[in-house]
Structure formats: structure tokens, C-alpha cells
XYZ file of C-alpha atoms in Angstrom:
339
model
C 34.820 7.734 -19.787
C 34.755 8.807 -23.415
C 34.755 6.140 -26.136
C 35.385 8.603 -28.967
C 39.118 9.026 -28.481
C 41.566 6.623 -30.092
C 43.738 6.712 -26.989
C 43.159 4.551 -23.953
C 44.224 5.203 -20.351
C 46.336 2.726 -18.383
C 47.565 2.661 -14.832
C 51.215 1.712 -14.388
C 51.109 -1.636 -12.587
C 53.859 -3.676 -10.974
C 52.754 -7.297 -10.745
C 54.182 -10.813 -10.889
C 54.185 -10.871 -14.692
C 57.349 -8.794 -14.743
C 59.072 -12.150 -14.409
C 57.712 -13.017 -17.862
C 59.902 -10.444 -19.608
C 62.260 -13.097 -20.928
C 59.414 -15.203 -22.249
C 57.903 -12.208 -24.002
C 61.247 -11.294 -25.504
C 61.208 -14.705 -27.122
C 57.891 -13.746 -28.706
C 59.319 -10.483 -30.001
C 57.525 -8.347 -27.420
C 59.272 -5.504 -25.613
C 57.750 -5.322 -22.124
C 59.220 -1.875 -21.405
C 57.571 -0.439 -24.498
C 54.350 -2.121 -23.449
C 54.344 -0.745 -19.917
C 55.642 2.826 -20.190
C 54.478 5.587 -22.485
C 53.433 9.221 -22.485
C 51.280 10.220 -19.540
C 48.108 12.278 -19.543
C 49.347 14.552 -16.748
C 47.365 12.621 -14.140
C 49.854 9.810 -13.631
C 48.021 7.561 -16.079
C 49.664 6.051 -19.126
C 48.053 7.026 -22.436
C 48.520 4.713 -25.404
C 46.762 4.078 -28.671
C 45.790 0.725 -30.134
C 44.944 -1.357 -27.067
C 41.454 -2.449 -26.039
C 40.928 -3.382 -22.393
C 37.974 -5.526 -21.324
C 36.936 -6.118 -17.704
C 35.373 -9.527 -17.021
C 33.126 -9.867 -13.971
C 30.199 -11.904 -12.687
C 27.998 -12.352 -9.620
C 27.831 -8.669 -8.841
C 25.124 -7.710 -6.345
C 23.936 -4.218 -5.488
C 24.791 -1.591 -2.911
C 23.412 1.870 -2.300
C 25.032 5.028 -3.616
C 27.705 6.176 -1.192
C 28.763 2.619 -0.397
C 31.788 1.078 -2.073
C 32.579 -2.218 -0.379
C 31.655 -4.647 -3.141
C 29.844 -4.009 -6.436
C 30.533 -0.283 -6.602
C 34.148 -0.775 -5.554
C 34.637 -3.228 -8.422
C 33.036 -0.817 -10.879
C 35.340 1.930 -9.601
C 38.315 -0.392 -10.087
C 37.187 -0.938 -13.672
C 37.048 2.820 -14.203
C 40.430 3.341 -12.542
C 42.072 0.671 -14.702
C 40.910 2.451 -17.844
C 38.792 -0.394 -19.204
C 37.012 0.214 -22.495
C 34.130 -2.195 -21.843
C 32.720 -4.712 -19.387
C 31.754 -8.286 -20.210
C 29.532 -9.384 -17.323
C 29.024 -13.163 -17.137
C 25.671 -13.079 -15.380
C 23.987 -12.584 -12.005
C 23.448 -8.863 -11.764
C 21.843 -7.295 -8.680
C 20.098 -10.356 -7.132
C 17.113 -8.059 -6.473
C 15.186 -8.373 -9.759
C 15.467 -4.589 -10.084
C 16.869 -3.763 -13.541
C 16.522 0.001 -13.093
C 18.465 0.082 -9.827
C 21.117 -2.222 -11.237
C 21.706 -0.115 -14.334
C 21.748 3.045 -12.230
C 24.560 1.518 -10.178
C 26.553 1.047 -13.386
C 25.742 4.535 -14.629
C 26.720 6.132 -11.311
C 30.282 4.855 -11.667
C 30.940 4.218 -15.358
C 28.393 6.505 -17.002
C 25.299 5.816 -19.128
C 27.243 5.410 -22.375
C 29.936 3.054 -21.122
C 30.006 -0.170 -23.202
C 28.558 -2.880 -20.945
C 27.651 -6.310 -22.310
C 26.107 -9.179 -20.378
C 25.284 -12.861 -20.357
C 22.071 -13.727 -18.533
C 22.530 -15.537 -15.203
C 20.118 -17.668 -13.210
C 19.395 -14.773 -10.829
C 18.436 -12.559 -13.785
C 15.812 -14.757 -15.436
C 12.715 -13.357 -13.683
C 13.257 -9.855 -15.091
C 15.158 -10.766 -18.227
C 12.340 -10.356 -20.767
C 10.075 -7.935 -18.910
C 9.269 -4.398 -20.062
C 12.213 -2.318 -18.922
C 13.986 -5.529 -17.940
C 17.650 -6.434 -18.136
C 17.616 -7.443 -21.798
C 15.725 -4.330 -22.907
C 18.135 -2.091 -21.017
C 21.209 -3.771 -22.454
C 19.753 -3.589 -25.964
C 19.044 0.123 -25.507
C 22.562 0.673 -24.211
C 24.146 -1.112 -27.173
C 22.008 0.896 -29.586
C 22.913 4.121 -27.805
C 26.643 3.534 -28.259
C 26.293 2.217 -31.813
C 27.120 -1.464 -31.255
C 25.204 -3.853 -33.522
C 24.519 -7.507 -32.761
C 22.803 -10.554 -34.221
C 20.407 -12.769 -32.254
C 19.061 -12.282 -28.723
C 21.556 -10.076 -26.936
C 22.876 -11.682 -23.754
C 21.377 -15.094 -24.442
C 21.981 -16.285 -28.016
C 23.843 -13.552 -29.841
C 27.118 -12.377 -31.325
C 28.702 -8.959 -31.695
C 31.993 -7.310 -32.560
C 33.565 -4.681 -30.332
C 36.901 -3.050 -31.148
C 37.979 -6.095 -33.149
C 36.881 -8.631 -30.518
C 34.210 -11.140 -31.533
C 31.955 -12.171 -28.642
C 29.421 -15.009 -28.650
C 26.821 -14.944 -25.861
C 24.934 -18.101 -24.900
C 22.920 -19.275 -21.895
C 23.446 -23.017 -21.352
C 21.730 -24.264 -18.204
C 20.097 -20.869 -17.661
C 17.411 -20.305 -20.299
C 15.088 -22.921 -21.733
C 16.855 -23.997 -24.907
C 18.530 -27.391 -24.986
C 22.261 -26.994 -24.387
C 22.947 -28.496 -27.820
C 21.281 -25.435 -29.367
C 23.895 -23.241 -27.732
C 26.749 -25.516 -28.779
C 25.568 -25.514 -32.391
C 25.218 -21.732 -32.338
C 28.766 -21.314 -31.032
C 30.152 -23.542 -33.791
C 28.168 -21.679 -36.440
C 29.198 -18.208 -35.315
C 32.882 -19.008 -34.777
C 33.192 -20.692 -38.169
C 31.614 -17.657 -39.852
C 34.184 -15.097 -38.665
C 37.952 -14.767 -38.887
C 38.609 -12.561 -35.856
C 41.977 -12.878 -34.152
C 40.211 -12.781 -30.777
C 36.938 -14.586 -30.068
C 35.318 -14.898 -26.654
C 32.536 -17.238 -25.573
C 30.544 -15.750 -22.695
C 28.049 -17.529 -20.455
C 27.176 -17.840 -16.779
C 27.054 -21.439 -15.522
C 29.646 -24.224 -15.335
C 30.460 -27.879 -15.435
C 31.542 -29.166 -12.013
C 35.173 -29.629 -13.069
C 35.323 -26.136 -14.536
C 34.833 -24.346 -11.186
C 36.250 -24.630 -7.665
C 33.060 -24.799 -5.609
C 30.052 -27.062 -5.281
C 28.297 -26.353 -8.588
C 26.964 -29.318 -10.535
C 27.151 -30.141 -14.230
C 24.804 -27.532 -15.689
C 25.992 -26.630 -19.187
C 27.173 -29.835 -20.801
C 30.631 -30.198 -22.299
C 29.685 -29.427 -25.905
C 29.667 -25.644 -25.416
C 33.180 -25.792 -23.976
C 34.445 -28.022 -26.779
C 32.922 -25.947 -29.597
C 34.618 -22.840 -28.206
C 37.942 -24.653 -27.882
C 37.671 -25.981 -31.437
C 37.068 -22.442 -32.653
C 40.000 -21.019 -30.695
C 37.776 -18.880 -28.458
C 38.515 -17.852 -24.875
C 35.816 -19.144 -22.499
C 34.513 -16.616 -19.947
C 32.194 -17.831 -17.161
C 31.140 -16.966 -13.606
C 28.441 -18.500 -11.292
C 30.912 -19.702 -8.655
C 31.899 -16.776 -6.420
C 35.664 -17.013 -6.776
C 38.323 -16.616 -9.458
C 40.018 -19.467 -11.289
C 41.780 -20.069 -14.601
C 42.812 -23.240 -16.371
C 46.033 -23.977 -18.164
C 45.868 -24.168 -21.952
C 43.710 -27.236 -22.683
C 43.377 -29.411 -25.778
C 40.345 -31.255 -24.375
C 37.921 -29.655 -21.937
C 35.906 -32.690 -20.877
C 39.038 -34.702 -20.072
C 41.064 -31.655 -18.947
C 44.012 -32.473 -21.205
C 46.749 -29.907 -20.583
C 48.439 -28.658 -23.757
C 50.816 -26.291 -21.946
C 51.517 -25.071 -18.416
C 53.172 -21.866 -19.574
C 51.825 -18.508 -18.417
C 52.143 -17.420 -22.031
C 49.186 -19.261 -23.526
C 49.232 -19.789 -27.292
C 45.619 -20.352 -28.283
C 44.626 -21.933 -31.584
C 41.699 -23.746 -33.146
C 41.748 -26.732 -30.795
C 43.528 -25.266 -27.772
C 42.191 -22.627 -25.403
C 41.468 -21.932 -21.731
C 38.593 -21.267 -19.340
C 38.234 -18.778 -16.530
C 35.658 -18.144 -13.829
C 35.496 -14.487 -12.759
C 32.811 -14.497 -10.084
C 34.084 -11.898 -7.611
C 31.979 -9.001 -8.851
C 30.781 -8.064 -5.363
C 28.041 -10.406 -4.108
C 30.030 -12.828 -1.936
C 33.282 -14.819 -1.781
C 33.310 -18.594 -1.475
C 35.906 -21.143 -0.439
C 37.701 -23.789 -2.481
C 35.984 -27.181 -2.488
C 37.971 -28.947 -5.196
C 41.268 -28.896 -7.059
C 42.901 -30.317 -10.171
C 46.206 -30.086 -11.986
C 44.495 -28.296 -14.890
C 44.102 -25.159 -12.776
C 46.729 -22.469 -13.369
C 45.302 -19.929 -10.902
C 43.024 -20.173 -7.861
C 41.681 -17.246 -5.808
C 38.991 -18.037 -3.225
C 38.319 -17.139 0.405
C 40.879 -19.818 1.295
C 43.526 -17.659 -0.417
C 42.204 -14.454 1.166
C 40.418 -13.292 -1.976
C 38.654 -9.979 -2.256
C 36.292 -8.669 -4.926
C 37.813 -7.735 -8.252
C 37.857 -8.213 -12.014
C 39.882 -9.957 -14.686
C 41.269 -7.447 -17.166
C 42.274 -8.381 -20.697
C 44.364 -5.912 -22.733
C 44.189 -6.868 -26.412
C 46.632 -5.635 -29.044
C 49.514 -4.761 -26.735
C 52.854 -3.561 -28.089
C 51.235 -2.934 -31.468
C 50.591 -6.652 -31.975
C 47.063 -7.689 -32.890
C 47.804 -11.237 -31.740
C 49.103 -10.406 -28.230
C 47.034 -9.897 -25.080
C 47.905 -9.272 -21.446
C 45.551 -10.495 -18.703
C 45.559 -9.851 -14.971
C 43.095 -10.341 -12.132
C 43.173 -7.391 -9.768
C 41.136 -7.018 -6.595
C 39.878 -3.845 -4.945
C 42.843 -3.875 -2.536
C 45.241 -3.707 -5.488
C 46.344 -7.351 -5.225
C 47.254 -8.958 -8.567
C 46.072 -12.535 -8.011
C 46.854 -13.778 -11.521
C 48.764 -12.411 -14.500
C 49.447 -14.045 -17.849
C 49.881 -13.452 -21.565
C 47.963 -14.887 -24.497
C 49.121 -15.180 -28.094
C 46.429 -15.884 -30.673
C 47.088 -18.135 -33.628
C 43.491 -17.744 -34.804
C 42.078 -15.715 -37.712
C 43.779 -12.610 -38.986
């Protein structure tokens, strides 16, 4: 997929968010204008201005010619017209960086923007010659994306107007407070409308499975205070919180599926259905807005975020889509940050 054109490609989707038309009208957004435009002659909608990011984690590896998990998700990402991937850790589970990157290249191409956060299953080959970090650095350099810090572990970059902070709480050796301080520093130093905090692991109450408290709450709170969206994985399911004004105490600021983020209110998601396995739901809580595990019949998929829809820099459309075409979650986000 070329990154040189100013036009992006979008599939026409019919999902549960069509019921949000009235809510969007109240925000001054015309859903029809957002969904339908000129086509490229292949049945795909072509529009300028939007940037679509695919969020995945816990991917795994499968051989060329197979497409039941990891490769099927990558193909979904290509089919949805995503402009980049943000991968929240755990790559191939084989400690084979070359094979893992080849899997990406086979489907998305060697110059597709692909950014990662290191996961616990990536540590052994993270810093090695030709390892995961070296390959992701080379990829970013190849496509002309600059960053500060250690890419994938303690770094920040800007892509198409999105500001992304990568940290590794509970995964690499630094004390978790180092990551929290870095998040606060980086978010306070930029005025982007959209900021994303990306890491792999979780606190127990921020996932639906059996994971323990591994990151500390400070990283969550610093992102919330900076008005950043929090992207995680580690648990092999999909879940999303309501808009929260306190992460540690799970204080719900709004239950609306149009989330208005600000400095002090944001949300968390776990997108861990990248292809490795699918787990069941072990816990619940009223702070969860969406749940998609084996108990709900989940399949592998990705969360897509379309930023800048309808010509509005402050409006984003999110949906989780699996490889069967099921839309398991769909919501809108309005940013009151930066700009």
C-alpha cells in the first residue's frame, strides 16, 4: 500500500454505530458525508484527510499460505485500508525477528508503517543484532519517520498528526515510575489533538483475564491526565472501558459511546486478538463498555481508529472488526486536547 498519496482507501461498512447518527448530528458531524464518497473503481471508498490506525497485540506466526490467525489479521488490516499498525507487543512467540518481519512484509509490504511496543515474549531478541528493535528502527528510517528515545520501549514519535508515546512498564528493567515520568514529560511537551500511550502489560482491573498487577497505576493516570488514549494488549481478548476520570478507582465520567476525551478523562482498551490465541472472560466490572472474549464467540481481529473524519481534526471513529467481518465494538471519540 502506497503512503505517498494524500488519499486513503476505506471499505464501506455497515455496523452498529449507524445508531449513533443522531448523537453525531448533535456534534455537528454528518454521518452520510463521513461514510460515502467517490470510489476508486474497486468498490472502495477514497477520501482525503483521514488517518486510519490498526491496533493489535499478541500476534503469533504462521507459514506463508496459511491465513487462519496472524496473516488473516494482517490481511484484514490491508483490506480496511489502514495507514499504519500500532502493535502493543508479543510478536511471533518464536524469538525469530526475521521470520516475523517477513510475515508482515508478505501481506503489508516492506515499507508499510508498523510501530511496536515490546512485549514480554519479545524481550529475548529485542536488543540483539538483527533483533526486533533494530528491524523496527530500520523500518521507521526507511519510511522517514523520526523518533526520540528507544523506539518501542521508551520513545515518542509523530505520525500523520498523531503523537504516540511508547513505554514498557512491567516488561523491561526500568522501574515503572520511570515510564510514568516519561509519559508526563512527553505529553506536557506537545500540543497534539490526538495522543496515544502504547504498552503491552496491564493492571488486573484493566483486563478481563487472569493477569496480575504488572504496570502500576501511575502510567495509566499520567496518560489520563494528559488526555491520551491508552492502548494495551497482553490478555488475548478485546475490551474497552467507558470514559474514566480515575483509572485506579475506575471512576466513570460518561457511559456514552461518543467519548469526549480531555486532560483528565480518557479510556483504555486491550486489543489482544492479533492471532496467537483467544481466551475467556474471568472478570467483569461496570467500567467496561465492550467485552469480546471466547465467551462471546470472539475471533481474531483488530481495533481500527479513523482520525480526522468528516474534515474534523478533533473527531475519530473506532471499530473492532474480526476476520469474519463481525463488528464487535464501534464508538466515536471527540478530542478536547491540544490544537
